[in-house]
XYZ file of C-alpha atoms in Angstrom:
387
model
C 49.422 37.228 -19.557
C 53.177 37.091 -19.014
C 55.650 34.269 -19.214
C 57.838 35.690 -16.483
C 57.169 35.301 -12.770
C 55.056 37.942 -11.078
C 57.156 38.719 -8.004
C 54.519 40.735 -6.175
C 51.944 37.985 -6.659
C 54.349 35.278 -5.506
C 55.147 37.204 -2.315
C 51.475 37.871 -1.657
C 50.515 34.227 -2.138
C 53.404 33.011 0.004
C 52.215 35.340 2.765
C 48.656 34.033 2.407
C 49.584 30.352 2.461
C 52.003 30.762 5.400
C 49.163 32.430 7.324
C 47.096 29.242 6.881
C 48.427 26.978 9.620
C 49.048 23.362 8.657
C 51.385 22.181 11.415
C 52.010 18.455 11.535
C 51.460 17.198 14.162
C 48.549 17.492 14.602
C 48.048 17.751 10.848
C 45.103 19.088 8.944
C 45.781 20.560 5.527
C 42.123 21.261 4.673
C 42.349 25.056 4.523
C 45.621 24.982 2.593
C 44.132 22.460 0.165
C 41.113 24.699 -0.486
C 43.442 27.664 -1.049
C 45.608 25.707 -3.525
C 42.488 24.403 -5.267
C 41.307 27.974 -5.850
C 44.667 29.119 -7.243
C 44.753 26.250 -9.723
C 41.146 26.637 -10.809
C 41.738 30.337 -11.443
C 44.396 29.366 -13.988
C 42.151 26.931 -15.861
C 43.401 23.670 -14.379
C 40.946 20.881 -13.713
C 41.308 20.189 -9.997
C 40.476 17.243 -7.773
C 40.459 17.549 -3.989
C 40.791 14.218 -2.167
C 40.218 13.702 1.548
C 42.286 10.565 2.078
C 41.465 10.467 5.791
C 39.452 12.820 8.017
C 40.892 16.306 7.737
C 43.825 15.236 5.536
C 43.869 16.212 1.859
C 45.638 15.901 -1.463
C 45.135 18.288 -4.377
C 45.774 17.454 -8.030
C 45.656 20.072 -10.765
C 45.692 18.854 -14.378
C 46.178 20.592 -17.719
C 46.149 18.528 -20.916
C 47.858 20.154 -23.875
C 47.986 17.679 -26.723
C 49.865 14.389 -27.008
C 52.986 13.723 -25.005
C 54.276 12.565 -21.645
C 52.837 13.315 -18.218
C 54.934 15.673 -16.086
C 54.164 16.295 -12.408
C 55.198 18.929 -9.929
C 54.895 17.685 -6.358
C 55.410 19.035 -2.878
C 53.649 18.941 0.487
C 51.173 21.255 2.189
C 52.032 20.443 5.819
C 54.786 22.001 7.905
C 56.492 21.087 11.149
C 55.137 22.878 14.246
C 56.250 26.482 14.643
C 57.946 25.879 17.987
C 59.631 28.584 20.068
C 62.442 31.035 19.434
C 60.967 33.122 16.614
C 61.856 36.812 16.475
C 58.539 37.559 14.756
C 55.203 35.812 14.265
C 55.864 32.484 12.544
C 52.657 32.792 10.506
C 53.093 36.360 9.309
C 55.479 36.671 6.366
C 58.333 39.041 7.165
C 60.710 40.396 4.515
C 64.148 41.516 5.617
C 67.538 41.689 3.883
C 66.265 39.852 0.821
C 64.809 37.005 2.882
C 61.205 35.926 3.388
C 60.622 34.566 6.908
C 57.804 32.315 8.091
C 57.004 28.713 8.967
C 57.035 26.806 5.683
C 58.876 29.525 3.760
C 61.329 26.959 2.411
C 59.757 23.700 3.638
C 57.628 23.591 1.685
C 55.199 26.406 0.996
C 57.846 28.387 -0.868
C 58.426 25.575 -3.374
C 54.652 25.087 -3.625
C 53.987 28.703 -4.619
C 56.961 28.626 -7.015
C 55.468 25.520 -8.636
C 52.078 27.175 -9.037
C 53.759 30.187 -10.636
C 55.584 27.844 -13.032
C 52.278 26.157 -13.851
C 50.792 29.596 -14.624
C 53.632 30.403 -16.994
C 53.264 27.069 -18.755
C 49.493 27.492 -19.034
C 49.976 30.988 -20.476
C 52.201 29.751 -23.324
C 51.123 26.314 -24.496
C 52.965 26.521 -27.828
C 56.285 25.558 -26.180
C 55.197 22.201 -24.773
C 52.949 19.231 -25.404
C 51.598 16.629 -23.010
C 49.915 16.671 -19.614
C 50.992 18.921 -16.760
C 50.126 17.978 -13.173
C 50.471 19.724 -9.854
C 50.266 17.147 -7.049
C 50.201 18.739 -3.610
C 49.945 16.305 -0.726
C 49.468 16.066 3.018
C 51.569 14.560 5.785
C 55.047 14.452 4.285
C 56.587 15.579 7.563
C 55.629 12.427 9.493
C 54.681 9.454 7.340
C 54.014 10.643 3.756
C 50.485 9.306 3.987
C 49.313 11.714 1.306
C 51.927 10.665 -1.250
C 51.477 6.997 -0.400
C 47.712 7.296 -0.886
C 48.188 9.120 -4.178
C 50.694 6.556 -5.463
C 48.308 3.718 -4.528
C 45.817 5.077 -7.084
C 48.394 4.228 -9.791
C 48.330 7.483 -11.768
C 50.213 7.562 -15.037
C 53.241 9.839 -14.573
C 56.406 9.837 -16.661
C 58.458 12.572 -14.979
C 58.305 14.405 -11.666
C 60.046 17.268 -9.910
C 59.613 17.232 -6.140
C 59.888 20.489 -4.230
C 62.172 20.543 -1.195
C 64.766 23.131 -0.105
C 67.917 22.459 -2.168
C 69.176 26.030 -2.776
C 68.036 25.650 -6.399
C 70.323 22.687 -7.031
C 69.342 19.260 -8.333
C 69.034 16.257 -6.048
C 68.562 12.929 -7.781
C 68.735 10.549 -4.790
C 67.650 10.421 -1.167
C 67.956 8.129 1.832
C 65.140 6.039 3.242
C 64.332 5.042 6.796
C 62.961 2.275 8.982
C 62.160 2.762 12.672
C 61.512 -0.492 14.552
C 60.405 -0.457 18.181
C 62.399 -3.163 19.962
C 61.141 -4.496 23.299
C 63.713 -6.154 25.553
C 62.179 -8.471 28.154
C 63.342 -9.018 31.735
C 61.860 -10.269 34.983
C 60.559 -7.872 37.622
C 61.708 -8.084 41.241
C 62.035 -5.872 44.308
C 64.923 -3.488 43.746
C 66.294 -4.553 47.138
C 66.673 -8.111 45.827
C 67.729 -7.642 42.200
C 69.223 -11.132 42.068
C 65.654 -12.496 42.041
C 64.859 -10.806 38.725
C 66.406 -9.992 35.375
C 66.940 -6.280 34.728
C 65.610 -5.452 31.245
C 67.612 -2.212 31.149
C 70.859 -4.118 31.655
C 69.781 -6.534 28.916
C 69.019 -3.587 26.648
C 72.535 -2.322 27.337
C 73.945 -5.613 26.039
C 71.872 -5.242 22.885
C 73.021 -1.640 22.505
C 76.647 -2.723 22.307
C 75.762 -5.027 19.400
C 73.774 -2.294 17.660
C 76.690 0.130 17.878
C 79.124 -2.500 16.620
C 76.810 -3.461 13.748
C 76.573 0.164 12.670
C 80.348 0.635 12.770
C 81.369 -2.681 11.257
C 78.599 -3.336 8.715
C 75.997 -0.671 8.086
C 78.129 2.448 7.692
C 80.303 0.662 5.119
C 77.344 0.674 2.736
C 77.758 3.937 0.897
C 76.271 5.770 -2.052
C 78.149 8.438 -4.032
C 75.427 11.064 -3.548
C 73.912 10.382 -0.118
C 76.906 8.939 1.726
C 76.738 6.282 4.435
C 73.868 4.139 5.648
C 73.388 4.265 9.414
C 71.827 2.535 12.406
C 71.321 4.295 15.723
C 69.054 4.479 18.771
C 66.922 7.607 19.213
C 64.654 6.712 22.161
C 64.788 4.339 25.133
C 62.436 3.783 28.069
C 62.122 1.109 30.720
C 60.719 0.414 34.161
C 57.473 1.440 35.821
C 58.340 2.159 39.462
C 61.263 3.523 41.460
C 61.695 0.376 43.534
C 60.948 -2.323 40.953
C 63.440 -4.027 38.660
C 62.418 -3.219 35.053
C 60.569 -6.062 33.399
C 60.818 -4.518 29.951
C 62.720 -1.846 28.080
C 61.706 -0.335 24.732
C 64.141 1.132 22.219
C 63.412 3.003 19.003
C 65.983 2.327 16.314
C 66.541 4.617 13.337
C 67.946 2.887 10.267
C 68.839 5.107 7.329
C 69.063 3.229 4.043
C 70.919 4.262 0.913
C 69.711 3.643 -2.641
C 70.197 0.003 -3.533
C 69.311 -1.336 -0.091
C 66.184 -3.485 0.138
C 63.719 -2.806 2.943
C 62.816 -6.480 3.456
C 66.489 -7.420 3.617
C 67.078 -4.753 6.261
C 64.200 -6.136 8.322
C 65.831 -9.564 8.132
C 69.042 -8.001 9.447
C 67.134 -6.691 12.464
C 65.915 -10.223 13.180
C 69.452 -11.581 12.856
C 70.752 -8.914 15.234
C 68.221 -9.834 17.908
C 69.042 -13.519 17.471
C 72.735 -12.742 17.911
C 71.952 -10.899 21.161
C 70.020 -13.928 22.400
C 72.677 -16.426 21.395
C 75.539 -14.439 22.915
C 73.973 -12.902 26.022
C 70.602 -14.535 26.481
C 68.808 -11.275 25.647
C 65.118 -11.799 24.951
C 63.923 -9.116 22.544
C 61.360 -8.654 19.802
C 60.194 -6.009 17.341
C 56.752 -4.926 18.509
C 56.091 -2.136 15.997
C 57.442 -0.112 13.111
C 56.980 3.641 13.361
C 55.721 5.289 10.199
C 58.375 7.004 8.069
C 58.544 8.831 4.758
C 59.657 5.638 2.998
C 62.568 3.869 1.360
C 65.605 5.236 -0.454
C 65.601 5.916 -4.168
C 67.561 7.489 -6.992
C 67.185 8.498 -10.613
C 70.155 7.664 -12.825
C 72.469 10.605 -13.346
C 72.326 10.295 -17.119
C 68.529 10.206 -17.324
C 67.023 13.045 -19.404
C 65.057 14.485 -16.473
C 68.241 14.744 -14.399
C 70.104 16.346 -17.297
C 67.199 18.742 -17.917
C 67.119 19.674 -14.224
C 70.845 20.333 -14.120
C 70.634 22.388 -17.300
C 67.701 24.477 -16.058
C 69.427 25.191 -12.732
C 72.650 26.154 -14.497
C 70.894 28.376 -17.029
C 69.199 30.240 -14.194
C 72.272 31.062 -12.172
C 73.094 28.013 -10.034
C 76.874 27.771 -10.215
C 77.108 24.121 -9.103
C 73.763 22.478 -9.936
C 74.668 18.973 -8.796
C 73.493 16.301 -8.869
C 73.441 15.847 -5.101
C 71.664 13.570 -2.625
C 69.391 14.109 0.392
C 70.520 12.731 3.739
C 66.865 12.476 4.736
C 63.833 11.222 2.874
C 61.154 12.854 0.744
C 58.270 11.915 -1.523
C 60.330 11.250 -4.659
C 60.411 7.561 -3.735
C 56.633 7.303 -4.104
C 56.711 8.756 -7.628
C 59.572 6.432 -8.495
C 57.360 3.532 -7.343
C 55.007 4.476 -10.188
C 57.817 4.201 -12.711
C 58.271 7.969 -12.951
C 61.780 9.383 -13.200
C 62.386 12.494 -11.160
C 64.503 14.982 -9.292
C 64.228 17.199 -6.205
C 64.641 20.974 -6.574
C 63.597 23.913 -4.448
C 64.559 27.325 -3.080
C 66.020 27.775 0.370
C 68.313 25.653 2.470
C 67.584 22.534 4.475
C 69.833 24.039 7.151
C 67.096 26.529 8.131
C 64.101 24.242 7.637
C 62.348 23.072 10.842
C 64.045 25.888 12.793
C 62.830 29.152 14.257
C 63.085 32.048 11.787
C 62.873 29.711 8.792
C 63.315 31.706 5.589
C 63.647 31.494 1.840
C 65.867 33.937 -0.087
C 63.612 36.074 -2.291
C 65.838 35.731 -5.352
C 65.959 31.925 -5.066
C 62.204 31.776 -4.537
C 61.453 33.739 -7.711
C 64.184 32.090 -9.788
C 62.990 28.634 -8.804
C 59.655 29.218 -10.515
C 61.597 29.747 -13.763
C 63.706 26.637 -13.129
C 60.539 24.615 -12.602
C 59.024 26.044 -15.791
C 62.145 25.268 -17.811
C 62.495 21.672 -16.585
C 58.882 20.997 -17.544
C 59.385 22.581 -20.970
C 62.475 20.490 -21.628
C 60.634 17.267 -20.767
C 57.428 18.227 -22.597
C 58.966 19.386 -25.840
C 56.449 19.132 -28.698
C 57.220 16.751 -31.515
C 59.013 18.486 -34.418
Protein backbone atom coordinates (compact mmCIF):
# COMPACT_ATOMS: atom_id res chain seq x y z
CA UNK A 1 0.00 0.00 0.00
CA UNK A 2 1.24 3.50 -0.78
CA UNK A 3 0.38 6.86 0.67
CA UNK A 4 0.90 8.66 -2.61
CA UNK A 5 -1.67 8.82 -5.40
CA UNK A 6 -1.58 6.10 -8.02
CA UNK A 7 -1.75 8.15 -11.22
CA UNK A 8 -2.41 5.25 -13.57
CA UNK A 9 -5.26 4.01 -11.38
CA UNK A 10 -6.80 7.48 -11.11
CA UNK A 11 -6.76 7.90 -14.89
CA UNK A 12 -8.23 4.45 -15.41
CA UNK A 13 -11.03 5.03 -12.91
CA UNK A 14 -11.80 8.47 -14.33
CA UNK A 15 -12.11 6.88 -17.77
CA UNK A 16 -14.41 4.18 -16.37
CA UNK A 17 -16.70 6.56 -14.50
CA UNK A 18 -16.93 9.02 -17.42
CA UNK A 19 -17.98 6.09 -19.62
CA UNK A 20 -20.95 5.51 -17.29
CA UNK A 21 -23.48 8.08 -18.46
CA UNK A 22 -25.32 9.99 -15.74
CA UNK A 23 -26.63 13.02 -17.63
CA UNK A 24 -29.12 15.15 -15.75
CA UNK A 25 -31.68 15.61 -17.18
CA UNK A 26 -32.97 12.95 -17.39
CA UNK A 27 -30.99 11.79 -14.37
CA UNK A 28 -30.28 8.29 -13.21
CA UNK A 29 -27.09 7.74 -11.26
CA UNK A 30 -27.71 4.03 -10.54
CA UNK A 31 -24.78 2.63 -12.53
CA UNK A 32 -22.38 5.27 -11.24
CA UNK A 33 -23.56 4.60 -7.68
CA UNK A 34 -22.90 0.87 -8.05
CA UNK A 35 -19.44 1.62 -9.46
CA UNK A 36 -18.59 3.98 -6.56
CA UNK A 37 -19.95 1.45 -4.07
CA UNK A 38 -17.57 -1.19 -5.42
CA UNK A 39 -14.53 1.11 -5.25
CA UNK A 40 -15.25 1.99 -1.63
CA UNK A 41 -15.95 -1.57 -0.55
CA UNK A 42 -12.67 -2.69 -2.12
CA UNK A 43 -10.86 -0.32 0.24
CA UNK A 44 -12.60 -1.61 3.36
CA UNK A 45 -15.21 1.11 3.79
CA UNK A 46 -18.65 0.18 5.03
CA UNK A 47 -20.98 1.39 2.29
CA UNK A 48 -24.67 2.24 2.16
CA UNK A 49 -26.48 2.70 -1.15
CA UNK A 50 -29.73 4.68 -0.86
CA UNK A 51 -32.34 4.98 -3.60
CA UNK A 52 -34.00 8.23 -2.54
CA UNK A 53 -36.41 8.13 -5.48
CA UNK A 54 -36.77 5.71 -8.40
CA UNK A 55 -33.48 5.49 -10.23
CA UNK A 56 -31.80 8.21 -8.13
CA UNK A 57 -29.10 7.25 -5.63
CA UNK A 58 -26.78 8.43 -2.89
CA UNK A 59 -23.71 6.51 -1.73
CA UNK A 60 -22.08 6.84 1.69
CA UNK A 61 -18.77 5.21 2.53
CA UNK A 62 -17.70 5.17 6.19
CA UNK A 63 -14.44 4.34 7.95
CA UNK A 64 -14.24 4.66 11.74
CA UNK A 65 -10.73 5.03 13.12
CA UNK A 66 -10.94 5.72 16.82
CA UNK A 67 -12.36 8.73 18.66
CA UNK A 68 -12.56 12.12 17.04
CA UNK A 69 -14.64 14.30 14.75
CA UNK A 70 -16.55 13.25 11.65
CA UNK A 71 -15.08 14.49 8.36
CA UNK A 72 -16.93 14.13 5.05
CA UNK A 73 -15.90 14.35 1.44
CA UNK A 74 -18.85 15.17 -0.80
CA UNK A 75 -19.51 15.63 -4.48
CA UNK A 76 -22.14 14.64 -7.03
CA UNK A 77 -22.45 11.73 -9.45
CA UNK A 78 -24.61 13.42 -12.11
CA UNK A 79 -23.41 15.57 -14.98
CA UNK A 80 -25.07 18.00 -17.35
CA UNK A 81 -26.01 16.54 -20.76
CA UNK A 82 -23.13 16.09 -23.19
CA UNK A 83 -24.62 18.40 -25.81
CA UNK A 84 -23.05 19.11 -29.20
CA UNK A 85 -19.71 20.50 -30.32
CA UNK A 86 -17.33 17.86 -28.97
CA UNK A 87 -14.20 17.09 -30.98
CA UNK A 88 -14.18 13.53 -29.60
CA UNK A 89 -16.63 11.20 -27.88
CA UNK A 90 -17.83 12.90 -24.70
CA UNK A 91 -17.91 9.58 -22.84
CA UNK A 92 -14.49 8.29 -23.85
CA UNK A 93 -11.66 9.82 -21.83
CA UNK A 94 -9.13 11.51 -24.10
CA UNK A 95 -5.69 12.64 -22.90
CA UNK A 96 -3.98 15.43 -24.80
CA UNK A 97 -1.45 18.11 -23.82
CA UNK A 98 -1.70 17.25 -20.14
CA UNK A 99 -5.50 17.46 -20.13
CA UNK A 100 -8.11 14.77 -19.57
CA UNK A 101 -11.24 15.38 -21.68
CA UNK A 102 -14.73 13.99 -21.12
CA UNK A 103 -18.15 14.92 -19.79
CA UNK A 104 -17.76 15.22 -16.02
CA UNK A 105 -13.96 15.42 -16.12
CA UNK A 106 -14.03 18.47 -13.85
CA UNK A 107 -17.73 18.62 -12.91
CA UNK A 108 -17.69 16.45 -11.01
CA UNK A 109 -16.34 12.99 -11.72
CA UNK A 110 -12.75 14.23 -11.54
CA UNK A 111 -13.20 15.52 -7.99
CA UNK A 112 -15.05 12.31 -7.10
CA UNK A 113 -12.19 10.04 -8.19
CA UNK A 114 -9.67 12.35 -6.48
CA UNK A 115 -11.70 12.05 -3.28
CA UNK A 116 -11.76 8.26 -3.49
CA UNK A 117 -7.99 8.25 -4.00
CA UNK A 118 -7.62 10.48 -0.92
CA UNK A 119 -9.83 8.09 1.04
CA UNK A 120 -7.57 5.20 -0.05
CA UNK A 121 -4.49 7.03 1.17
CA UNK A 122 -6.12 7.80 4.50
CA UNK A 123 -7.30 4.21 4.90
CA UNK A 124 -3.79 2.95 4.13
CA UNK A 125 -2.19 5.00 6.93
CA UNK A 126 -4.52 5.28 9.90
CA UNK A 127 -1.79 6.31 12.35
CA UNK A 128 -1.92 9.94 11.16
CA UNK A 129 -5.58 10.60 11.95
CA UNK A 130 -8.37 9.72 14.35
CA UNK A 131 -12.12 9.99 13.94
CA UNK A 132 -14.64 9.01 11.28
CA UNK A 133 -14.08 9.49 7.56
CA UNK A 134 -17.05 9.69 5.20
CA UNK A 135 -17.42 9.80 1.45
CA UNK A 136 -20.88 11.15 0.56
CA UNK A 137 -21.59 10.98 -3.16
CA UNK A 138 -25.01 12.23 -4.18
CA UNK A 139 -27.40 12.50 -7.11
CA UNK A 140 -29.06 15.46 -8.80
CA UNK A 141 -26.82 18.37 -7.87
CA UNK A 142 -27.09 19.81 -11.37
CA UNK A 143 -30.82 20.58 -11.14
CA UNK A 144 -32.24 20.62 -7.62
CA UNK A 145 -29.74 18.95 -5.23
CA UNK A 146 -32.37 16.39 -4.31
CA UNK A 147 -29.70 13.91 -3.28
CA UNK A 148 -27.95 16.27 -0.87
CA UNK A 149 -31.26 17.54 0.49
CA UNK A 150 -32.42 13.97 1.13
CA UNK A 151 -29.13 13.10 2.81
CA UNK A 152 -29.21 16.21 5.01
CA UNK A 153 -32.80 15.41 6.05
CA UNK A 154 -31.53 12.20 7.69
CA UNK A 155 -29.58 14.42 10.12
CA UNK A 156 -26.19 12.69 9.98
CA UNK A 157 -23.56 13.82 12.45
CA UNK A 158 -20.85 15.65 10.49
CA UNK A 159 -18.36 18.14 11.88
CA UNK A 160 -16.39 19.11 8.77
CA UNK A 161 -16.90 18.74 5.03
CA UNK A 162 -15.01 19.38 1.82
CA UNK A 163 -17.24 19.62 -1.24
CA UNK A 164 -15.79 18.81 -4.64
CA UNK A 165 -16.38 21.32 -7.43
CA UNK A 166 -13.96 22.74 -10.03
CA UNK A 167 -11.98 25.50 -8.29
CA UNK A 168 -8.52 25.04 -9.88
CA UNK A 169 -7.35 23.60 -6.55
CA UNK A 170 -8.16 26.78 -4.64
CA UNK A 171 -10.37 27.12 -1.58
CA UNK A 172 -13.91 28.47 -1.79
CA UNK A 173 -15.59 29.15 1.53
CA UNK A 174 -18.84 30.78 0.33
CA UNK A 175 -21.35 30.45 -2.49
CA UNK A 176 -24.48 32.16 -3.75
CA UNK A 177 -27.97 30.74 -3.47
CA UNK A 178 -30.95 31.01 -5.78
CA UNK A 179 -34.72 31.29 -5.93
CA UNK A 180 -36.69 30.96 -9.17
CA UNK A 181 -40.34 32.04 -8.87
CA UNK A 182 -42.73 31.62 -11.78
CA UNK A 183 -44.78 34.82 -11.98
CA UNK A 184 -48.08 34.79 -13.88
CA UNK A 185 -49.37 38.14 -15.12
CA UNK A 186 -53.11 38.16 -15.84
CA UNK A 187 -54.92 40.00 -18.63
CA UNK A 188 -58.21 39.72 -20.48
CA UNK A 189 -58.45 37.98 -23.84
CA UNK A 190 -60.04 39.68 -26.85
CA UNK A 191 -59.94 39.54 -30.64
CA UNK A 192 -56.66 41.04 -31.79
CA UNK A 193 -58.65 43.26 -34.17
CA UNK A 194 -60.36 44.87 -31.17
CA UNK A 195 -57.62 45.03 -28.53
CA UNK A 196 -59.43 47.81 -26.67
CA UNK A 197 -61.95 45.18 -25.51
CA UNK A 198 -59.30 43.23 -23.61
CA UNK A 199 -56.24 43.73 -21.44
CA UNK A 200 -52.98 42.56 -23.00
CA UNK A 201 -51.09 40.46 -20.43
CA UNK A 202 -47.82 40.89 -22.34
CA UNK A 203 -48.06 44.67 -22.06
CA UNK A 204 -48.81 44.27 -18.35
CA UNK A 205 -45.79 41.99 -18.00
CA UNK A 206 -43.72 44.72 -19.64
CA UNK A 207 -44.80 47.15 -16.91
CA UNK A 208 -43.74 44.63 -14.28
CA UNK A 209 -40.43 44.09 -16.06
CA UNK A 210 -39.53 47.76 -15.69
CA UNK A 211 -40.03 47.46 -11.92
CA UNK A 212 -37.98 44.26 -11.77
CA UNK A 213 -35.07 45.89 -13.59
CA UNK A 214 -35.25 48.97 -11.37
CA UNK A 215 -35.41 46.84 -8.21
CA UNK A 216 -32.31 44.94 -9.28
CA UNK A 217 -30.38 48.13 -10.03
CA UNK A 218 -31.53 50.19 -7.06
CA UNK A 219 -31.85 47.57 -4.30
CA UNK A 220 -30.71 44.03 -4.96
CA UNK A 221 -27.32 44.57 -6.57
CA UNK A 222 -26.29 46.85 -3.69
CA UNK A 223 -26.29 43.82 -1.41
CA UNK A 224 -22.76 42.53 -1.72
CA UNK A 225 -20.50 39.96 -0.12
CA UNK A 226 -16.69 40.21 -0.15
CA UNK A 227 -16.23 36.75 -1.70
CA UNK A 228 -19.22 36.23 -4.00
CA UNK A 229 -19.95 39.81 -5.06
CA UNK A 230 -23.40 41.21 -5.83
CA UNK A 231 -26.85 39.73 -5.35
CA UNK A 232 -28.98 39.85 -8.49
CA UNK A 233 -32.51 39.66 -9.86
CA UNK A 234 -33.24 39.01 -13.52
CA UNK A 235 -35.72 37.39 -15.90
CA UNK A 236 -34.62 34.25 -17.76
CA UNK A 237 -37.83 33.07 -19.47
CA UNK A 238 -41.08 34.66 -20.64
CA UNK A 239 -44.08 33.26 -22.52
CA UNK A 240 -47.57 34.52 -23.22
CA UNK A 241 -50.53 34.11 -25.54
CA UNK A 242 -52.08 31.04 -27.13
CA UNK A 243 -53.13 32.11 -30.64
CA UNK A 244 -51.95 34.47 -33.35
CA UNK A 245 -55.15 36.51 -33.39
CA UNK A 246 -56.05 36.55 -29.69
CA UNK A 247 -54.97 39.12 -27.12
CA UNK A 248 -52.90 37.29 -24.47
CA UNK A 249 -54.87 36.56 -21.34
CA UNK A 250 -51.80 35.58 -19.35
CA UNK A 251 -48.04 35.86 -19.47
CA UNK A 252 -45.59 33.79 -17.42
CA UNK A 253 -42.12 34.95 -16.40
CA UNK A 254 -39.36 33.00 -14.68
CA UNK A 255 -37.30 35.15 -12.36
CA UNK A 256 -33.80 34.21 -11.20
CA UNK A 257 -32.80 35.70 -7.86
CA UNK A 258 -29.23 35.10 -6.74
CA UNK A 259 -28.73 35.55 -3.01
CA UNK A 260 -25.50 36.28 -1.18
CA UNK A 261 -24.57 34.88 2.24
CA UNK A 262 -26.52 36.69 4.92
CA UNK A 263 -29.72 37.01 2.90
CA UNK A 264 -32.75 35.15 4.22
CA UNK A 265 -34.84 33.12 1.79
CA UNK A 266 -38.16 33.92 3.48
CA UNK A 267 -37.34 37.63 3.47
CA UNK A 268 -36.56 37.47 -0.25
CA UNK A 269 -39.92 35.80 -0.89
CA UNK A 270 -41.59 38.66 0.97
CA UNK A 271 -39.77 41.09 -1.32
CA UNK A 272 -41.27 39.32 -4.34
CA UNK A 273 -44.74 39.82 -2.86
CA UNK A 274 -44.01 43.50 -2.23
CA UNK A 275 -42.79 43.93 -5.80
CA UNK A 276 -45.99 42.48 -7.24
CA UNK A 277 -48.06 44.68 -4.95
CA UNK A 278 -46.13 47.73 -6.13
CA UNK A 279 -46.88 46.79 -9.75
CA UNK A 280 -50.57 46.52 -8.91
CA UNK A 281 -50.69 49.78 -6.99
CA UNK A 282 -48.82 51.76 -9.65
CA UNK A 283 -50.05 50.21 -12.90
CA UNK A 284 -52.95 47.95 -12.03
CA UNK A 285 -50.92 44.85 -12.93
CA UNK A 286 -52.53 41.66 -11.67
CA UNK A 287 -49.81 39.08 -11.02
CA UNK A 288 -49.12 36.16 -8.73
CA UNK A 289 -46.40 33.62 -8.01
CA UNK A 290 -47.73 30.27 -9.21
CA UNK A 291 -44.65 28.11 -8.59
CA UNK A 292 -41.06 28.01 -7.45
CA UNK A 293 -38.67 26.07 -9.67
CA UNK A 294 -36.33 23.75 -7.81
CA UNK A 295 -32.80 25.07 -7.27
CA UNK A 296 -29.63 23.92 -5.55
CA UNK A 297 -30.51 25.97 -2.46
CA UNK A 298 -29.65 29.05 -0.44
CA UNK A 299 -26.37 30.90 -0.01
CA UNK A 300 -23.89 30.01 2.70
CA UNK A 301 -20.39 30.66 3.96
CA UNK A 302 -17.88 29.32 6.45
CA UNK A 303 -16.01 31.97 8.43
CA UNK A 304 -12.60 32.72 7.00
CA UNK A 305 -10.86 32.12 10.31
CA UNK A 306 -12.47 28.73 10.93
CA UNK A 307 -9.95 25.86 11.26
CA UNK A 308 -11.33 23.97 8.25
CA UNK A 309 -10.87 27.05 6.05
CA UNK A 310 -7.35 27.58 7.37
CA UNK A 311 -6.55 23.88 6.88
CA UNK A 312 -7.88 24.01 3.32
CA UNK A 313 -5.84 27.09 2.47
CA UNK A 314 -2.74 25.53 4.00
CA UNK A 315 -3.17 22.23 2.14
CA UNK A 316 -3.68 24.01 -1.19
CA UNK A 317 -0.64 26.21 -0.60
CA UNK A 318 1.56 23.30 0.46
CA UNK A 319 0.66 21.47 -2.73
CA UNK A 320 1.50 24.20 -5.18
CA UNK A 321 -1.49 26.55 -5.37
CA UNK A 322 0.07 30.00 -5.49
CA UNK A 323 -3.07 31.91 -4.44
CA UNK A 324 -5.26 29.47 -2.49
CA UNK A 325 -8.02 31.93 -1.60
CA UNK A 326 -10.43 31.98 0.05
CA UNK A 327 -12.80 32.73 -2.82
CA UNK A 328 -16.54 32.49 -3.43
CA UNK A 329 -18.75 30.72 -5.99
CA UNK A 330 -21.06 32.84 -8.13
CA UNK A 331 -23.36 29.84 -8.42
CA UNK A 332 -24.59 27.35 -5.87
CA UNK A 333 -23.43 23.93 -4.71
CA UNK A 334 -24.15 21.38 -2.01
CA UNK A 335 -22.06 22.99 0.74
CA UNK A 336 -25.19 24.76 1.99
CA UNK A 337 -26.82 21.43 2.84
CA UNK A 338 -23.84 20.32 4.96
CA UNK A 339 -23.82 23.71 6.65
CA UNK A 340 -27.50 23.13 7.52
CA UNK A 341 -26.31 20.17 9.61
CA UNK A 342 -23.94 22.39 11.55
CA UNK A 343 -20.89 21.19 9.63
CA UNK A 344 -18.20 23.70 8.69
CA UNK A 345 -16.78 23.27 5.23
CA UNK A 346 -15.06 24.42 2.08
CA UNK A 347 -15.23 23.75 -1.66
CA UNK A 348 -12.12 22.48 -3.47
CA UNK A 349 -11.58 20.66 -6.74
CA UNK A 350 -9.42 20.32 -9.85
CA UNK A 351 -10.31 21.99 -13.11
CA UNK A 352 -11.98 25.27 -13.93
CA UNK A 353 -15.62 26.24 -13.80
CA UNK A 354 -14.99 28.06 -17.09
CA UNK A 355 -14.90 24.73 -18.97
CA UNK A 356 -17.59 22.92 -16.99
CA UNK A 357 -20.92 22.36 -18.82
CA UNK A 358 -19.19 23.01 -22.16
CA UNK A 359 -18.13 20.80 -25.04
CA UNK A 360 -14.60 19.42 -24.61
CA UNK A 361 -14.78 19.73 -20.82
CA UNK A 362 -11.43 18.77 -19.30
CA UNK A 363 -9.43 18.56 -16.12
CA UNK A 364 -5.67 19.21 -16.10
CA UNK A 365 -3.92 15.95 -15.20
CA UNK A 366 -1.56 17.59 -12.71
CA UNK A 367 -4.42 19.33 -10.87
CA UNK A 368 -6.44 16.12 -10.83
CA UNK A 369 -3.65 14.12 -9.19
CA UNK A 370 -2.54 16.92 -6.86
CA UNK A 371 -6.09 17.45 -5.65
CA UNK A 372 -6.20 13.95 -4.20
CA UNK A 373 -3.23 14.94 -2.00
CA UNK A 374 -4.91 18.23 -1.05
CA UNK A 375 -8.03 16.33 -0.03
CA UNK A 376 -5.95 13.86 1.99
CA UNK A 377 -4.07 16.65 3.75
CA UNK A 378 -7.18 18.66 4.67
CA UNK A 379 -8.72 15.56 6.23
CA UNK A 380 -5.52 14.80 8.14
CA UNK A 381 -5.34 18.33 9.51
CA UNK A 382 -8.94 18.16 10.76
CA UNK A 383 -8.66 14.60 12.09
CA UNK A 384 -5.41 14.97 13.98
CA UNK A 385 -5.16 12.37 16.76
CA UNK A 386 -5.04 13.60 20.32
CA UNK A 387 -1.45 14.01 21.58
